[in-house]
PDB file of C-alpha atoms in Angstrom:
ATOM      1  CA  UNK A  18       0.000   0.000   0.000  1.00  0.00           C
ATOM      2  CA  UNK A  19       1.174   3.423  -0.726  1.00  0.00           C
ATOM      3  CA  UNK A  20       1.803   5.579   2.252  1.00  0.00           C
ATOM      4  CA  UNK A  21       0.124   8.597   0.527  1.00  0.00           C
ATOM      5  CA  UNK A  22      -3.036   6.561   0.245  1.00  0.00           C
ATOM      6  CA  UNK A  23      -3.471   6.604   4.314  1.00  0.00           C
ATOM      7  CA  UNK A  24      -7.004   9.058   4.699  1.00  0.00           C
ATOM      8  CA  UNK A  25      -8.262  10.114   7.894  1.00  0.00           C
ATOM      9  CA  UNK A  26     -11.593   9.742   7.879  1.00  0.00           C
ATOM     10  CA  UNK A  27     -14.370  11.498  10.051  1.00  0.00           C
ATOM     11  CA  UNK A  28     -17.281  10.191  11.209  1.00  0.00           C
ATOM     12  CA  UNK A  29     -20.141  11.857   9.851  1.00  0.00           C
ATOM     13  CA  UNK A  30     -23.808  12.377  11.677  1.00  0.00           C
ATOM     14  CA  UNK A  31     -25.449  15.140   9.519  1.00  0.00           C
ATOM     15  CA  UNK A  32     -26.896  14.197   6.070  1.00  0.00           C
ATOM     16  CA  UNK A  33     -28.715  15.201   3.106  1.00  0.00           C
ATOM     17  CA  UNK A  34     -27.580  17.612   0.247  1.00  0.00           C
ATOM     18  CA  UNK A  35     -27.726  20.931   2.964  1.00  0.00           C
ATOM     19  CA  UNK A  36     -25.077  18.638   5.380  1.00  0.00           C
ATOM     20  CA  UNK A  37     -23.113  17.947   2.422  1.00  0.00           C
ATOM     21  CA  UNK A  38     -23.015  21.153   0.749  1.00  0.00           C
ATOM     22  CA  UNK A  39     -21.366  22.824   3.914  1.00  0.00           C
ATOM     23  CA  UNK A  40     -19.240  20.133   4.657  1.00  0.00           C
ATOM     24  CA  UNK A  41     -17.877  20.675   1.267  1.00  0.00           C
ATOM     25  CA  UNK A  42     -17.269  24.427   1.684  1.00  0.00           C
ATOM     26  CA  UNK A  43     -14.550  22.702   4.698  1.00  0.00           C
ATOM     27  CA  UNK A  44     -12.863  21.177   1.718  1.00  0.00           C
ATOM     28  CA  UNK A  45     -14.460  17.796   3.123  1.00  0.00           C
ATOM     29  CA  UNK A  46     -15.987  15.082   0.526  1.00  0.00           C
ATOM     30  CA  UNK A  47     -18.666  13.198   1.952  1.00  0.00           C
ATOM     31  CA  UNK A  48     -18.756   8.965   1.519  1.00  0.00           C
ATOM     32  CA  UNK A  49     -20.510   5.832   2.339  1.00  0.00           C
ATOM     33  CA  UNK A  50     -17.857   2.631   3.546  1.00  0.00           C
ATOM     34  CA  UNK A  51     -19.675  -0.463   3.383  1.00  0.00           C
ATOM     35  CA  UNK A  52     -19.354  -4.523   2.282  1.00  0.00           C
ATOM     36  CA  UNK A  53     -18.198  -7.522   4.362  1.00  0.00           C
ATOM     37  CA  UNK A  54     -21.278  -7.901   5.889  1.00  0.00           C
ATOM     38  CA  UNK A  55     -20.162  -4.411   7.727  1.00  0.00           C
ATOM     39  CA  UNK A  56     -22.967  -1.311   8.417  1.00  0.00           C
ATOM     40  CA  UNK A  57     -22.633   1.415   6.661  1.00  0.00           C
ATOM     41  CA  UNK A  58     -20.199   3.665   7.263  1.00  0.00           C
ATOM     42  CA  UNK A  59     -20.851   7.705   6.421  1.00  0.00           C
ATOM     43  CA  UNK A  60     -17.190   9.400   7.112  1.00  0.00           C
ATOM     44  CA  UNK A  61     -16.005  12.338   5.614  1.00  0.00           C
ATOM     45  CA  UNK A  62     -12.282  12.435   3.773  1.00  0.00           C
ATOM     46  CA  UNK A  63     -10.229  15.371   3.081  1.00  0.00           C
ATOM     47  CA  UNK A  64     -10.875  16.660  -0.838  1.00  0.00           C
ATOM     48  CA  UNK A  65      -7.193  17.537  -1.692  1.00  0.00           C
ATOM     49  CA  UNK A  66      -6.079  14.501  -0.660  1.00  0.00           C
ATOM     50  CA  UNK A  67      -8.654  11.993  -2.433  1.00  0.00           C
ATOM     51  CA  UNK A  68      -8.758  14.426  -5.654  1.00  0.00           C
ATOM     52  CA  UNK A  69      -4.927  13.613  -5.961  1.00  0.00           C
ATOM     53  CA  UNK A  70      -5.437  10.168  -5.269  1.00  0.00           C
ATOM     54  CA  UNK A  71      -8.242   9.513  -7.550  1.00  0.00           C
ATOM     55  CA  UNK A  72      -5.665  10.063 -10.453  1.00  0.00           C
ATOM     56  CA  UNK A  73      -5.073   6.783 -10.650  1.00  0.00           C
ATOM     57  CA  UNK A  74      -7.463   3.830 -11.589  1.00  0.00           C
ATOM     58  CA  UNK A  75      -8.760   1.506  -9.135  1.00  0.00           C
ATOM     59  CA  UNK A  76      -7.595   3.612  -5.939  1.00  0.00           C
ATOM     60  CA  UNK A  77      -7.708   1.486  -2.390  1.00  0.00           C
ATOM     61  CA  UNK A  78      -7.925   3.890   0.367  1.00  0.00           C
ATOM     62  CA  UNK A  79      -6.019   2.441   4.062  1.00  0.00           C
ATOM     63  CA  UNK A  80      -9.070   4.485   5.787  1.00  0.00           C
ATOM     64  CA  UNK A  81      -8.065   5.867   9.532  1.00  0.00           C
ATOM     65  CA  UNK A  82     -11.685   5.321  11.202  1.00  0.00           C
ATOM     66  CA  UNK A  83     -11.211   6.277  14.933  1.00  0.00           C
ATOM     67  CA  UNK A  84      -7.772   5.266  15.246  1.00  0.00           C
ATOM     68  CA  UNK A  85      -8.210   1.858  13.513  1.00  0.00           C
ATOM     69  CA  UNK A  86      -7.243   1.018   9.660  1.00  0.00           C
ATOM     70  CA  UNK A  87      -9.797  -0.172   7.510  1.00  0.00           C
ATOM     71  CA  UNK A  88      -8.997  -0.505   3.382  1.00  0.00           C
ATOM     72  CA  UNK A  89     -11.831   0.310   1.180  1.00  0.00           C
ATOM     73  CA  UNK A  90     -11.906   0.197  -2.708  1.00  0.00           C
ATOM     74  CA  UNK A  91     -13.019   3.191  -4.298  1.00  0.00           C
ATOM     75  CA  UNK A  92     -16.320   1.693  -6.266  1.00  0.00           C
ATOM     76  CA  UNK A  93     -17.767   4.789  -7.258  1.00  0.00           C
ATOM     77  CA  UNK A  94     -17.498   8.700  -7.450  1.00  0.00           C
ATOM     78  CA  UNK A  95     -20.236  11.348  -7.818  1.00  0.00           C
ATOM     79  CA  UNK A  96     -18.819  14.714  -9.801  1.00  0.00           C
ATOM     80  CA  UNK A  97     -20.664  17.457 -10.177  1.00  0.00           C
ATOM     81  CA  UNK A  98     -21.451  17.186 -13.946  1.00  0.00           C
ATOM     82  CA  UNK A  99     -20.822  20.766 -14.858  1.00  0.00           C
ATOM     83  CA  UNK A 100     -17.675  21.909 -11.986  1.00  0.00           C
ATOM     84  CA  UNK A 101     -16.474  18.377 -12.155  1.00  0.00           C
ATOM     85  CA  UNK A 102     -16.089  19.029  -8.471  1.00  0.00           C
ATOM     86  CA  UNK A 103     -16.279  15.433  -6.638  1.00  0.00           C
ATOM     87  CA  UNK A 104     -19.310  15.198  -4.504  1.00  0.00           C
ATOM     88  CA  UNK A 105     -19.623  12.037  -3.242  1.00  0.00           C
ATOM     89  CA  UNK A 106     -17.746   8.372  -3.010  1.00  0.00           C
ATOM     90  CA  UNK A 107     -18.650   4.882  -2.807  1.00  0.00           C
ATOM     91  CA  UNK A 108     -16.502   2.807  -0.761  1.00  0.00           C
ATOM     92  CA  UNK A 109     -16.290  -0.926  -0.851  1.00  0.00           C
ATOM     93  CA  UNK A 110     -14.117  -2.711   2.188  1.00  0.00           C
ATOM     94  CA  UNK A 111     -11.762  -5.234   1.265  1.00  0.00           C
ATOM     95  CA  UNK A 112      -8.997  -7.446   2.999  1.00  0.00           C
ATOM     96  CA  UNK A 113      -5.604  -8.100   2.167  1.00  0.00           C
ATOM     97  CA  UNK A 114      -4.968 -11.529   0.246  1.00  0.00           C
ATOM     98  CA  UNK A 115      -9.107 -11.243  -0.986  1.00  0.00           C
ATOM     99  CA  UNK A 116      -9.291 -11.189  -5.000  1.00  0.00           C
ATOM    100  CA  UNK A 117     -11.429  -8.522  -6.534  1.00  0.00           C
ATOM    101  CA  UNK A 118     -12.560  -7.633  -9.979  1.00  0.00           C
ATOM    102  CA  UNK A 119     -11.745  -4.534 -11.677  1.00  0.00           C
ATOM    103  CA  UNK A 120     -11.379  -2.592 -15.079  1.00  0.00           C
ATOM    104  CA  UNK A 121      -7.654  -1.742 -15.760  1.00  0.00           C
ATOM    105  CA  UNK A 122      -6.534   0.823 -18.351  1.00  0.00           C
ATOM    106  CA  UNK A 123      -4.527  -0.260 -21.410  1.00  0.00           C
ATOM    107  CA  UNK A 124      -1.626   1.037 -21.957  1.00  0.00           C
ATOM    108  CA  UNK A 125      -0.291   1.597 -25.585  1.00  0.00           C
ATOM    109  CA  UNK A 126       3.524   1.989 -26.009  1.00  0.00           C
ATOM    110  CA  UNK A 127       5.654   1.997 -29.062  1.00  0.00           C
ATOM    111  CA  UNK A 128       5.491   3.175 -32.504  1.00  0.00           C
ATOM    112  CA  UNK A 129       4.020   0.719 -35.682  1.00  0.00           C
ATOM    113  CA  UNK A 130       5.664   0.163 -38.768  1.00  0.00           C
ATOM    114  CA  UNK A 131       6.047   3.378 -41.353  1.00  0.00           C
ATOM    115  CA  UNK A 132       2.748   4.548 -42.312  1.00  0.00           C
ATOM    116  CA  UNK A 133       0.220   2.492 -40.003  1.00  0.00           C
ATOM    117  CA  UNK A 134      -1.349   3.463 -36.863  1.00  0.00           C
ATOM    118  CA  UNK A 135      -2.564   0.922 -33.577  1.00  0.00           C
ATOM    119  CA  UNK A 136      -6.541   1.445 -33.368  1.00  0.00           C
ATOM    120  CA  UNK A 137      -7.153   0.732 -29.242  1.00  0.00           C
ATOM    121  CA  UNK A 138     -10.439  -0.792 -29.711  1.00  0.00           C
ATOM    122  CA  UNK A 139     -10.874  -1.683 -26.003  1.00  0.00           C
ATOM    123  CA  UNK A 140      -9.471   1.014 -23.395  1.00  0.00           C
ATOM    124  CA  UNK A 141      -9.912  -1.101 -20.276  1.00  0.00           C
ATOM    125  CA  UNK A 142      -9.309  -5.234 -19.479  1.00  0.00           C
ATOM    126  CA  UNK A 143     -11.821  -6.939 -17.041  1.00  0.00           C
ATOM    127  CA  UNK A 144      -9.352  -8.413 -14.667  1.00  0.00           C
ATOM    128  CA  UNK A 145      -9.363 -10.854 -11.047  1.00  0.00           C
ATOM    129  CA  UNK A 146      -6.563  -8.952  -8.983  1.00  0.00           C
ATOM    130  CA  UNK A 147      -5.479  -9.041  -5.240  1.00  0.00           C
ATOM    131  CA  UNK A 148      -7.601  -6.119  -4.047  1.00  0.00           C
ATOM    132  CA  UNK A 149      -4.302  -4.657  -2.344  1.00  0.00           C
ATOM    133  CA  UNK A 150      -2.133  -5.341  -5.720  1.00  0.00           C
ATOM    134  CA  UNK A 151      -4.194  -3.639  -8.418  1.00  0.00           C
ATOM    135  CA  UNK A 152      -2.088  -2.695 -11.549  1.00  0.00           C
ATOM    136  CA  UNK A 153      -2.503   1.071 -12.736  1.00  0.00           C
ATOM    137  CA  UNK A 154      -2.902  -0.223 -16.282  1.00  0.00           C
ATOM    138  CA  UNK A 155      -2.126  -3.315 -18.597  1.00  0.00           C
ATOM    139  CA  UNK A 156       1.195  -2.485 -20.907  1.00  0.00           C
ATOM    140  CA  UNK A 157       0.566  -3.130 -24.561  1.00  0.00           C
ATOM    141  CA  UNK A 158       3.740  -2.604 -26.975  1.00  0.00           C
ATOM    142  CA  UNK A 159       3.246  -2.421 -30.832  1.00  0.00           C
ATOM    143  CA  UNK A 160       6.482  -1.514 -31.549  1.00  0.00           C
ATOM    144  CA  UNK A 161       7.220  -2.288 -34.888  1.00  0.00           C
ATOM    145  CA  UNK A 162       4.187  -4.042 -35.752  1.00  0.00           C
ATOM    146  CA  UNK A 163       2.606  -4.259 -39.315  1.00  0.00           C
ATOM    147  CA  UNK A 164      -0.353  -3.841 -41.186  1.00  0.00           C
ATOM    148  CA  UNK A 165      -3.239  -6.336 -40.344  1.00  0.00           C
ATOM    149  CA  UNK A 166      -1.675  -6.923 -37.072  1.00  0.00           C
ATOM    150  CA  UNK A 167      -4.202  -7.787 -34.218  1.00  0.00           C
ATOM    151  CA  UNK A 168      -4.043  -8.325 -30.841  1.00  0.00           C
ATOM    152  CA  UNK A 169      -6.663  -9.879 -28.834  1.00  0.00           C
ATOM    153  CA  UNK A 170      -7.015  -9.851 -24.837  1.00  0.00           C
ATOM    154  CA  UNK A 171      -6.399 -13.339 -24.539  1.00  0.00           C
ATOM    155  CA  UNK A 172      -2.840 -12.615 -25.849  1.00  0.00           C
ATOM    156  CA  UNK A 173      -1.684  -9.202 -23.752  1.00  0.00           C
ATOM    157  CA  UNK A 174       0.517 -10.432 -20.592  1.00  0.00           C
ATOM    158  CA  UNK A 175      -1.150  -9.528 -17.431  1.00  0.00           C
ATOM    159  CA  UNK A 176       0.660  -8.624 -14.259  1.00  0.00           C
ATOM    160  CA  UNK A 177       1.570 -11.246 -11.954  1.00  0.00           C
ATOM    161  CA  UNK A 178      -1.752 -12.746 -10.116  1.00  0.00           C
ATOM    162  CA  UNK A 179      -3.846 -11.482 -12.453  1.00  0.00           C
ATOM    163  CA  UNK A 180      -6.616 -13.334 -14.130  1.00  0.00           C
ATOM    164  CA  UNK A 181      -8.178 -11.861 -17.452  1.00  0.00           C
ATOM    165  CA  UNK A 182     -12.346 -11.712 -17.372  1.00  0.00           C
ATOM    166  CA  UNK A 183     -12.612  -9.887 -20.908  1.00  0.00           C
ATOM    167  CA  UNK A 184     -13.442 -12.725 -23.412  1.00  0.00           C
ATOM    168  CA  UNK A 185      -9.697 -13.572 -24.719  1.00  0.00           C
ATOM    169  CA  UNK A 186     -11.147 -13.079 -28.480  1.00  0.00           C
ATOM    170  CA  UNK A 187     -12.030  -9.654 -27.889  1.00  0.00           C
ATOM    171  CA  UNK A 188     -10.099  -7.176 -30.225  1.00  0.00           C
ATOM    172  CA  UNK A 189      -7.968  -4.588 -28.254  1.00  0.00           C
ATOM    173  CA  UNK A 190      -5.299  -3.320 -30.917  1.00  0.00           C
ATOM    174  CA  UNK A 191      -5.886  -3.393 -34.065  1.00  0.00           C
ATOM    175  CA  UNK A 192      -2.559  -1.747 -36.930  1.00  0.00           C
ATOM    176  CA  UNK A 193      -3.858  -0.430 -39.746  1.00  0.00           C
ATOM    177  CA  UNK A 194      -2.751   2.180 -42.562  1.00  0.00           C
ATOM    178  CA  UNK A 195      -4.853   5.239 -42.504  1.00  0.00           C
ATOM    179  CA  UNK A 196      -7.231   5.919 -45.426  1.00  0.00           C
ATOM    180  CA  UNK A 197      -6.350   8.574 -47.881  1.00  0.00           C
ATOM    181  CA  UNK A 198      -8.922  11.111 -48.393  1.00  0.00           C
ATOM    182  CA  UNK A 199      -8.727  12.772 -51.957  1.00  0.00           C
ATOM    183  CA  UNK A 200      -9.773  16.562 -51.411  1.00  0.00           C
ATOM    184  CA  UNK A 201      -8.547  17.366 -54.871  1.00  0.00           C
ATOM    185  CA  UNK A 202     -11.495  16.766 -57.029  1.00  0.00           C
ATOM    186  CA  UNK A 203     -14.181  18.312 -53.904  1.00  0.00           C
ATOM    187  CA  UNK A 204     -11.479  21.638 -53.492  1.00  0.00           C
ATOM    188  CA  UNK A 205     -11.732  21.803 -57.253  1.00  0.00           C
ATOM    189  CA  UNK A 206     -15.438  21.588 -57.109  1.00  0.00           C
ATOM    190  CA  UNK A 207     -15.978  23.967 -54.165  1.00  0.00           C
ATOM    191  CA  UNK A 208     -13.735  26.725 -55.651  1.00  0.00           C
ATOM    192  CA  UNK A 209     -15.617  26.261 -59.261  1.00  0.00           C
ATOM    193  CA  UNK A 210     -18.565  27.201 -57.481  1.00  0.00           C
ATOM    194  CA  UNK A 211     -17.388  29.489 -55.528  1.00  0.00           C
ATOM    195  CA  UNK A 212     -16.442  31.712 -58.380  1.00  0.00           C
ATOM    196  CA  UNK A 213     -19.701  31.273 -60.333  1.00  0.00           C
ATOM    197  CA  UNK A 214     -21.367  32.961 -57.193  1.00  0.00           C
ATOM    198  CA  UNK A 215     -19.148  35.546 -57.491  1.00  0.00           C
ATOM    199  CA  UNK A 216     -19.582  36.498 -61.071  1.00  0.00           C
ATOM    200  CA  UNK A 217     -23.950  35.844 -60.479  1.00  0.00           C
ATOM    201  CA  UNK A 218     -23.248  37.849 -57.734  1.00  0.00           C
ATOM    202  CA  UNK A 219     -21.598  40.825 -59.929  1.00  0.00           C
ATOM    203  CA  UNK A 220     -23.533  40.517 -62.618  1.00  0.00           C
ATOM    204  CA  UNK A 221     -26.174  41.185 -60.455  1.00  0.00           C
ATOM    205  CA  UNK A 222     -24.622  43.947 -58.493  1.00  0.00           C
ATOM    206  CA  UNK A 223     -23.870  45.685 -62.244  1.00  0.00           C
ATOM    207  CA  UNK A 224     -27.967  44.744 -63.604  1.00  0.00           C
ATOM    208  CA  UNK A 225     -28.847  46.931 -60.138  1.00  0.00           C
ATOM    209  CA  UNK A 226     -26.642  50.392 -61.534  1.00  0.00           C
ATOM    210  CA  UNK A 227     -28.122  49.952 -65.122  1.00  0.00           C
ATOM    211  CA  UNK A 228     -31.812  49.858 -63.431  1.00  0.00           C
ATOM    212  CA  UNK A 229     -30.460  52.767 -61.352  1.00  0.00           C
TER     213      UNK A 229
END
C-alpha cells in the first residue's frame, strides 16, 4: 500500500444535500464505507487529498476510522457534472490476500511500422486482482508491428496474479494504414462554385446600376 493513500476519515452524523453542501465548503468530501457484511459507514475524507489520489485507476484507500485502519476500494465517485467538483464516493471494504474484480486501463507503447497506426479498440481489461495489488494499467507494446496486425485480450501479458475476465477473443489493438482522403477533385469543385457565385453575384450587383 502506498503511504500517501493513508485518509483520515471522520465520522459523519449530519446528512442530506444541505449537510453535504457545507461540509464541502470545509474542503471535506462526503462517503458511504460499506461490504463484508459491515454497516454502513458515512465518514467524511479530506478533498485535496482523495482528488490527488483519484488520479489513478482503481484507488484502495487504508481508511483511519477512529484510530483503527480499515482498506476500502473506491467503487464509485459522484462529480458534479458541470464543476467536475467530486461530490460524493462509494466505498467498498476489502482485505488483504481477498481477489477482486476490476477494469484496468490499457496502456499503448511503441510506434508501428512506417505509415500504419494501432486502433485501441478496447481502453480497459476486465481483470481478477489481489484487491491490495491492483495494476494502474495493462502495458501493450506495438512496436514495430505491421499492417493487419491484431491483438486480442487473450494474448496481452497480465501482471503477476492477475486473471483476465474480458473474453480472450475480444479485439484490443488493431494496426492499420490510414485511409487517404482525396480533397482534390471536392477543393476543385468547391472553388468552381465558388467563383460562379461571385460572377452571379456581380452581374447582379452591375444589372442593379443599369436599373439605377
Amino acid at each position: 500500500m502506498d503511504e500517501d493513500n493513508k485518509v483520515v476519515a471522520d465520522i459523519r452524523e449530519s446528512f442530506g444535500k444541505g449537510a453535504a453542501r457545507k461540509l464541502r465548503a470545509t474542503g471535506k468530501i462526503p462517503a458511504v464505507v460499506y461490504g463484508h457484511g459491515t454497516d454502513p459507514q458515512h465518514v467524511a475524507l479530506p478533498a485535496h487529498q482523495i482528488g490527488l489520489i483519484l488520479r489513478k485507476a482503481n484507488a484502495v484507500l487504508d481508511l483511519q476510522i477512529d484510530g483503527k485502519s480499515q482498506l476500502a476500494l473506491v467503487k464509485d465517485v459522484q462529480k458534479d457534472p458541470v464543476h467536475q467538483v467530486i461530490e460524493h464516493l462509494d466505498l467498498i471494504v476489502i482485505k488483504k490476500g481477498e481477489k477482486v474484480q476490476v477494469e484496468v486501463p490499457v496502456h499503448v507503447e511503441g510506434e508501428t511500422a512506417a505509415g500504419t497506426i494501432a486502433d485501441l479498440d478496447l481502453h480497459t481489461l476486465s481483470l481478477e486482482v489481489e484487491a491490495t495489488h491492483i495494476p494502474e494499467n495493462v502495458v501493450v507494446s506495438v512496436d514495430g508491428l505491421e499492417e493487419g496486425t491484431q491483438i486480442h485480450a487473450g494474448a496481452i501479458v497480465l501482471p503477476k496474479g492477475a486473471t483476465l475476465l474480458t473474453d480472450a477473443e475480444a479485439l484490443v489493438i488493431n494496426v492499420h494504414t490510414p485511409q487517404k482522403v482525396d480533397l482534390g477533385e471536392e477543393a476543385a469543385e468547391a472553388a468552381a462554385e465558388g467563383e460562379t457565385t461571385e460572377e452571379a453575384a456581380a452581374e447582379e450587383a452591375a444589372a442593379a446600376e443599369s436599373a439605377e
